[in-house]
Amino acid sequence: MTEKIAREQIWKILDDYDTENLHIGVLGGHSALDVCNGAKKHGFKTLAVCREGREKTYTKYYKTRGDKGCIDETIVLKNFSDITKPEIVKRLQEMNTIFIHSRYFWVYFNFTEIETKFRVPIFGNRGLLKTEERDVRPNQYDFLKNADIRMPKQFSDPKDIDRLTIVKTSEAYRGYERAFFFASSYDDYVKKSKELLERNVFTEESLKNGVIEEYVLGAQVNFNYFYSSLNDELEIMGTDMRRQTNLDGLLRLPATQQIEVLNHTEPKYIETGHVTCTVKESLLEKGFDAGERFVKAVKNFPPGMIGPFALQGAITPGPPKEEFVVFDVSMRIPGSPGTMFTPYSGYLYGQSISCGDRIAMEIKRAVKTERLREVVT
Ligand code: AMP
């Protein structure tokens, strides 16, 4: 097996970089515009690596021209995964590229390729990204557990189901998309899983690898953070909640119609976008506390947390107290550029900034103080 790229090798590549002439690189998809817009504001050049057929956002609509646009350069590939080809890696290195990873790194690649072949400095902890998946170790549950953050109760044996649960598997067709169903008892679980297996919504294998979680009834909120490893300081960039394809459509129906629709349609939780929301100020400290604990728990995954991450969950009513229960984690930029329309970064910086801005600020500072090595892997 090919060896994982050592951090020292990345530092060697960095040593040959002209740090006055960096490009901030992204995959043309998840959060690319936010990152590039932030990078341009802070004087960096930008580069989007796109997939053929879905490149126009970057090569046309948001391409830099005159004083408009934020994508300076593009590389269009047949597949995103071609990014690990030696000639592309070489080109990225020649452009002094610092790459900002996103969920696409997991969805569109074999992650091992990134760990063994992508010899381009990545801002953040390269290996941490894959721990978002539930079938690797350590995974997000391990970190949440070590952080002593409240998670939904899990049922390893469906026979133990004693309350409403959400069963999380992967879709048969799009392995990267999750398929869900609800079950409130073992009989219910058997009946529904049989029906969905027959309809090929998921496979036996993905059901076996899936998780059964207590369904958390609360006000959903995602805390989107930035951990500055340079300052050892945690910031809340903003709070939001998700919009999810037909689930959002379903929620806009009266209950009787919902029941009717659910007789022949599965609710899908595929993300469509986010709604900016705020939390009452007295809940902020719960958010900070969870974030601080999470950063601490990730310290045993060297080099620990660097930059953006998010804890996604819901605030439950108690008693005894309202509680932030976390059911998902993003180990990278969370993909919701609207977070800057919450007030939290503005309280800190005097004006609202986006996650893309914040990443650029951190890289700029790292360059200026000659600490770039500390924030890349
Ligand atoms: P996930 O892919 O685990 O982030 O789940 C997708 C969506 O399912 C979330 O955005 C929530 O709306 C919902 N969800 C996931 N897990 C739970 C849970 N344990 N309780 C309530 N809702 C959940």
PDB file of N, CA and C in Angstrom, residues 208-254:
ATOM      1  N   LYS A 208     -27.259  -2.963   7.453  1.00  0.00           N
ATOM      2  CA  LYS A 208     -26.439  -3.575   8.505  1.00  0.00           C
ATOM      3  C   LYS A 208     -25.431  -2.548   9.057  1.00  0.00           C
ATOM      4  N   ASN A 209     -24.882  -1.738   8.156  1.00  0.00           N
ATOM      5  CA  ASN A 209     -23.898  -0.734   8.598  1.00  0.00           C
ATOM      6  C   ASN A 209     -24.549   0.554   9.088  1.00  0.00           C
ATOM      7  N   GLY A 210     -25.865   0.612   9.014  1.00  0.00           N
ATOM      8  CA  GLY A 210     -26.554   1.841   9.399  1.00  0.00           C
ATOM      9  C   GLY A 210     -26.633   2.002  10.913  1.00  0.00           C
ATOM     10  N   VAL A 211     -27.179   3.139  11.335  1.00  0.00           N
ATOM     11  CA  VAL A 211     -27.354   3.350  12.780  1.00  0.00           C
ATOM     12  C   VAL A 211     -28.817   3.639  13.088  1.00  0.00           C
ATOM     13  N   ILE A 212     -29.197   3.234  14.280  1.00  0.00           N
ATOM     14  CA  ILE A 212     -30.565   3.499  14.758  1.00  0.00           C
ATOM     15  C   ILE A 212     -30.417   4.488  15.911  1.00  0.00           C
ATOM     16  N   GLU A 213     -31.028   5.642  15.738  1.00  0.00           N
ATOM     17  CA  GLU A 213     -30.861   6.700  16.740  1.00  0.00           C
ATOM     18  C   GLU A 213     -32.197   7.157  17.260  1.00  0.00           C
ATOM     19  N   GLU A 214     -32.244   7.478  18.515  1.00  0.00           N
ATOM     20  CA  GLU A 214     -33.405   8.155  19.095  1.00  0.00           C
ATOM     21  C   GLU A 214     -33.685   9.400  18.255  1.00  0.00           C
ATOM     22  N   TYR A 215     -34.937   9.666  17.926  1.00  0.00           N
ATOM     23  CA  TYR A 215     -35.257  10.876  17.179  1.00  0.00           C
ATOM     24  C   TYR A 215     -35.354  12.037  18.163  1.00  0.00           C
ATOM     25  N   VAL A 216     -34.572  13.060  17.929  1.00  0.00           N
ATOM     26  CA  VAL A 216     -34.524  14.184  18.871  1.00  0.00           C
ATOM     27  C   VAL A 216     -35.544  15.239  18.462  1.00  0.00           C
ATOM     28  N   LEU A 217     -36.467  15.499  19.351  1.00  0.00           N
ATOM     29  CA  LEU A 217     -37.484  16.521  19.073  1.00  0.00           C
ATOM     30  C   LEU A 217     -37.044  17.831  19.705  1.00  0.00           C
ATOM     31  N   GLY A 218     -36.650  18.757  18.866  1.00  0.00           N
ATOM     32  CA  GLY A 218     -36.192  20.034  19.408  1.00  0.00           C
ATOM     33  C   GLY A 218     -36.074  21.044  18.295  1.00  0.00           C
ATOM     34  N   ALA A 219     -35.659  22.252  18.677  1.00  0.00           N
ATOM     35  CA  ALA A 219     -35.458  23.301  17.662  1.00  0.00           C
ATOM     36  C   ALA A 219     -34.088  23.065  17.039  1.00  0.00           C
ATOM     37  N   GLN A 220     -34.095  22.744  15.750  1.00  0.00           N
ATOM     38  CA  GLN A 220     -32.816  22.403  15.116  1.00  0.00           C
ATOM     39  C   GLN A 220     -31.924  23.626  14.988  1.00  0.00           C
ATOM     40  N   VAL A 221     -30.672  23.404  15.254  1.00  0.00           N
ATOM     41  CA  VAL A 221     -29.705  24.486  15.061  1.00  0.00           C
ATOM     42  C   VAL A 221     -28.325  23.889  14.792  1.00  0.00           C
ATOM     43  N   ASN A 222     -27.620  24.511  13.869  1.00  0.00           N
ATOM     44  CA  ASN A 222     -26.229  24.154  13.618  1.00  0.00           C
ATOM     45  C   ASN A 222     -25.365  25.280  14.152  1.00  0.00           C
ATOM     46  N   PHE A 223     -24.422  24.928  14.992  1.00  0.00           N
ATOM     47  CA  PHE A 223     -23.427  25.917  15.410  1.00  0.00           C
ATOM     48  C   PHE A 223     -22.237  25.760  14.472  1.00  0.00           C
ATOM     49  N   ASN A 224     -21.940  26.830  13.763  1.00  0.00           N
ATOM     50  CA  ASN A 224     -20.815  26.822  12.815  1.00  0.00           C
ATOM     51  C   ASN A 224     -19.647  27.583  13.443  1.00  0.00           C
ATOM     52  N   TYR A 225     -18.551  26.885  13.611  1.00  0.00           N
ATOM     53  CA  TYR A 225     -17.427  27.452  14.367  1.00  0.00           C
ATOM     54  C   TYR A 225     -16.221  27.691  13.477  1.00  0.00           C
ATOM     55  N   PHE A 226     -15.316  28.488  14.029  1.00  0.00           N
ATOM     56  CA  PHE A 226     -13.967  28.562  13.478  1.00  0.00           C
ATOM     57  C   PHE A 226     -13.025  28.456  14.663  1.00  0.00           C
ATOM     58  N   TYR A 227     -12.158  27.460  14.595  1.00  0.00           N
ATOM     59  CA  TYR A 227     -11.155  27.356  15.659  1.00  0.00           C
ATOM     60  C   TYR A 227      -9.834  27.853  15.109  1.00  0.00           C
ATOM     61  N   SER A 228      -9.358  28.951  15.696  1.00  0.00           N
ATOM     62  CA  SER A 228      -8.067  29.462  15.279  1.00  0.00           C
ATOM     63  C   SER A 228      -6.994  28.743  16.079  1.00  0.00           C
ATOM     64  N   SER A 229      -6.285  27.850  15.398  1.00  0.00           N
ATOM     65  CA  SER A 229      -5.208  27.136  16.103  1.00  0.00           C
ATOM     66  C   SER A 229      -4.038  28.097  16.347  1.00  0.00           C
ATOM     67  N   LEU A 230      -3.967  29.167  15.565  1.00  0.00           N
ATOM     68  CA  LEU A 230      -2.895  30.141  15.769  1.00  0.00           C
ATOM     69  C   LEU A 230      -3.083  30.902  17.087  1.00  0.00           C
ATOM     70  N   ASN A 231      -4.351  31.189  17.402  1.00  0.00           N
ATOM     71  CA  ASN A 231      -4.651  31.948  18.639  1.00  0.00           C
ATOM     72  C   ASN A 231      -5.133  31.060  19.765  1.00  0.00           C
ATOM     73  N   ASP A 232      -5.387  29.786  19.483  1.00  0.00           N
ATOM     74  CA  ASP A 232      -6.077  28.890  20.415  1.00  0.00           C
ATOM     75  C   ASP A 232      -7.389  29.552  20.882  1.00  0.00           C
ATOM     76  N   GLU A 233      -8.208  29.918  19.903  1.00  0.00           N
ATOM     77  CA  GLU A 233      -9.462  30.603  20.220  1.00  0.00           C
ATOM     78  C   GLU A 233     -10.598  30.074  19.362  1.00  0.00           C
ATOM     79  N   LEU A 234     -11.731  29.889  20.012  1.00  0.00           N
ATOM     80  CA  LEU A 234     -12.899  29.387  19.290  1.00  0.00           C
ATOM     81  C   LEU A 234     -13.874  30.538  19.010  1.00  0.00           C
ATOM     82  N   GLU A 235     -14.366  30.592  17.782  1.00  0.00           N
ATOM     83  CA  GLU A 235     -15.341  31.626  17.423  1.00  0.00           C
ATOM     84  C   GLU A 235     -16.596  30.956  16.882  1.00  0.00           C
ATOM     85  N   ILE A 236     -17.742  31.564  17.127  1.00  0.00           N
ATOM     86  CA  ILE A 236     -18.965  31.095  16.461  1.00  0.00           C
ATOM     87  C   ILE A 236     -19.169  31.995  15.248  1.00  0.00           C
ATOM     88  N   MET A 237     -19.127  31.387  14.064  1.00  0.00           N
ATOM     89  CA  MET A 237     -19.292  32.170  12.834  1.00  0.00           C
ATOM     90  C   MET A 237     -20.766  32.442  12.554  1.00  0.00           C
ATOM     91  N   GLY A 238     -21.624  31.549  12.997  1.00  0.00           N
ATOM     92  CA  GLY A 238     -23.046  31.764  12.736  1.00  0.00           C
ATOM     93  C   GLY A 238     -23.856  30.518  13.028  1.00  0.00           C
ATOM     94  N   THR A 239     -25.158  30.679  13.015  1.00  0.00           N
ATOM     95  CA  THR A 239     -26.065  29.569  13.314  1.00  0.00           C
ATOM     96  C   THR A 239     -27.094  29.459  12.187  1.00  0.00           C
ATOM     97  N   ASP A 240     -27.444  28.237  11.874  1.00  0.00           N
ATOM     98  CA  ASP A 240     -28.408  28.056  10.790  1.00  0.00           C
ATOM     99  C   ASP A 240     -29.107  26.715  10.942  1.00  0.00           C
ATOM    100  N   MET A 241     -30.029  26.434  10.061  1.00  0.00           N
ATOM    101  CA  MET A 241     -30.645  25.111   9.996  1.00  0.00           C
ATOM    102  C   MET A 241     -30.831  24.743   8.529  1.00  0.00           C
ATOM    103  N   ARG A 242     -31.100  23.466   8.301  1.00  0.00           N
ATOM    104  CA  ARG A 242     -31.084  22.983   6.923  1.00  0.00           C
ATOM    105  C   ARG A 242     -32.437  23.060   6.221  1.00  0.00           C
ATOM    106  N   ARG A 243     -32.369  23.162   4.906  1.00  0.00           N
ATOM    107  CA  ARG A 243     -33.556  22.934   4.065  1.00  0.00           C
ATOM    108  C   ARG A 243     -33.294  21.634   3.336  1.00  0.00           C
ATOM    109  N   GLN A 244     -34.251  20.747   3.346  1.00  0.00           N
ATOM    110  CA  GLN A 244     -34.001  19.404   2.846  1.00  0.00           C
ATOM    111  C   GLN A 244     -35.086  18.914   1.883  1.00  0.00           C
ATOM    112  N   THR A 245     -34.830  19.053   0.632  1.00  0.00           N
ATOM    113  CA  THR A 245     -35.690  18.612  -0.484  1.00  0.00           C
ATOM    114  C   THR A 245     -37.141  18.334  -0.088  1.00  0.00           C
ATOM    115  N   ASN A 246     -37.592  17.099  -0.293  1.00  0.00           N
ATOM    116  CA  ASN A 246     -39.038  16.886  -0.143  1.00  0.00           C
ATOM    117  C   ASN A 246     -39.507  16.930   1.316  1.00  0.00           C
ATOM    118  N   LEU A 247     -38.547  16.844   2.256  1.00  0.00           N
ATOM    119  CA  LEU A 247     -38.950  16.997   3.654  1.00  0.00           C
ATOM    120  C   LEU A 247     -39.529  18.397   3.852  1.00  0.00           C
ATOM    121  N   ASP A 248     -38.867  19.392   3.244  1.00  0.00           N
ATOM    122  CA  ASP A 248     -39.370  20.757   3.363  1.00  0.00           C
ATOM    123  C   ASP A 248     -40.725  20.907   2.690  1.00  0.00           C
ATOM    124  N   GLY A 249     -40.892  20.222   1.576  1.00  0.00           N
ATOM    125  CA  GLY A 249     -42.192  20.252   0.910  1.00  0.00           C
ATOM    126  C   GLY A 249     -43.268  19.628   1.794  1.00  0.00           C
ATOM    127  N   LEU A 250     -42.919  18.499   2.389  1.00  0.00           N
ATOM    128  CA  LEU A 250     -43.877  17.789   3.250  1.00  0.00           C
ATOM    129  C   LEU A 250     -44.332  18.643   4.427  1.00  0.00           C
ATOM    130  N   LEU A 251     -43.373  19.368   4.990  1.00  0.00           N
ATOM    131  CA  LEU A 251     -43.683  20.156   6.181  1.00  0.00           C
ATOM    132  C   LEU A 251     -44.637  21.307   5.894  1.00  0.00           C
ATOM    133  N   ARG A 252     -44.779  21.626   4.625  1.00  0.00           N
ATOM    134  CA  ARG A 252     -45.694  22.718   4.270  1.00  0.00           C
ATOM    135  C   ARG A 252     -47.088  22.205   3.923  1.00  0.00           C
ATOM    136  N   LEU A 253     -47.304  20.920   4.166  1.00  0.00           N
ATOM    137  CA  LEU A 253     -48.637  20.359   3.915  1.00  0.00           C
ATOM    138  C   LEU A 253     -49.399  20.223   5.226  1.00  0.00           C
ATOM    139  N   PRO A 254     -50.706  20.291   5.167  1.00  0.00           N
ATOM    140  CA  PRO A 254     -51.489  19.974   6.365  1.00  0.00           C
ATOM    141  C   PRO A 254     -51.280  18.497   6.730  1.00  0.00           C
TER     142      PRO A 254
END
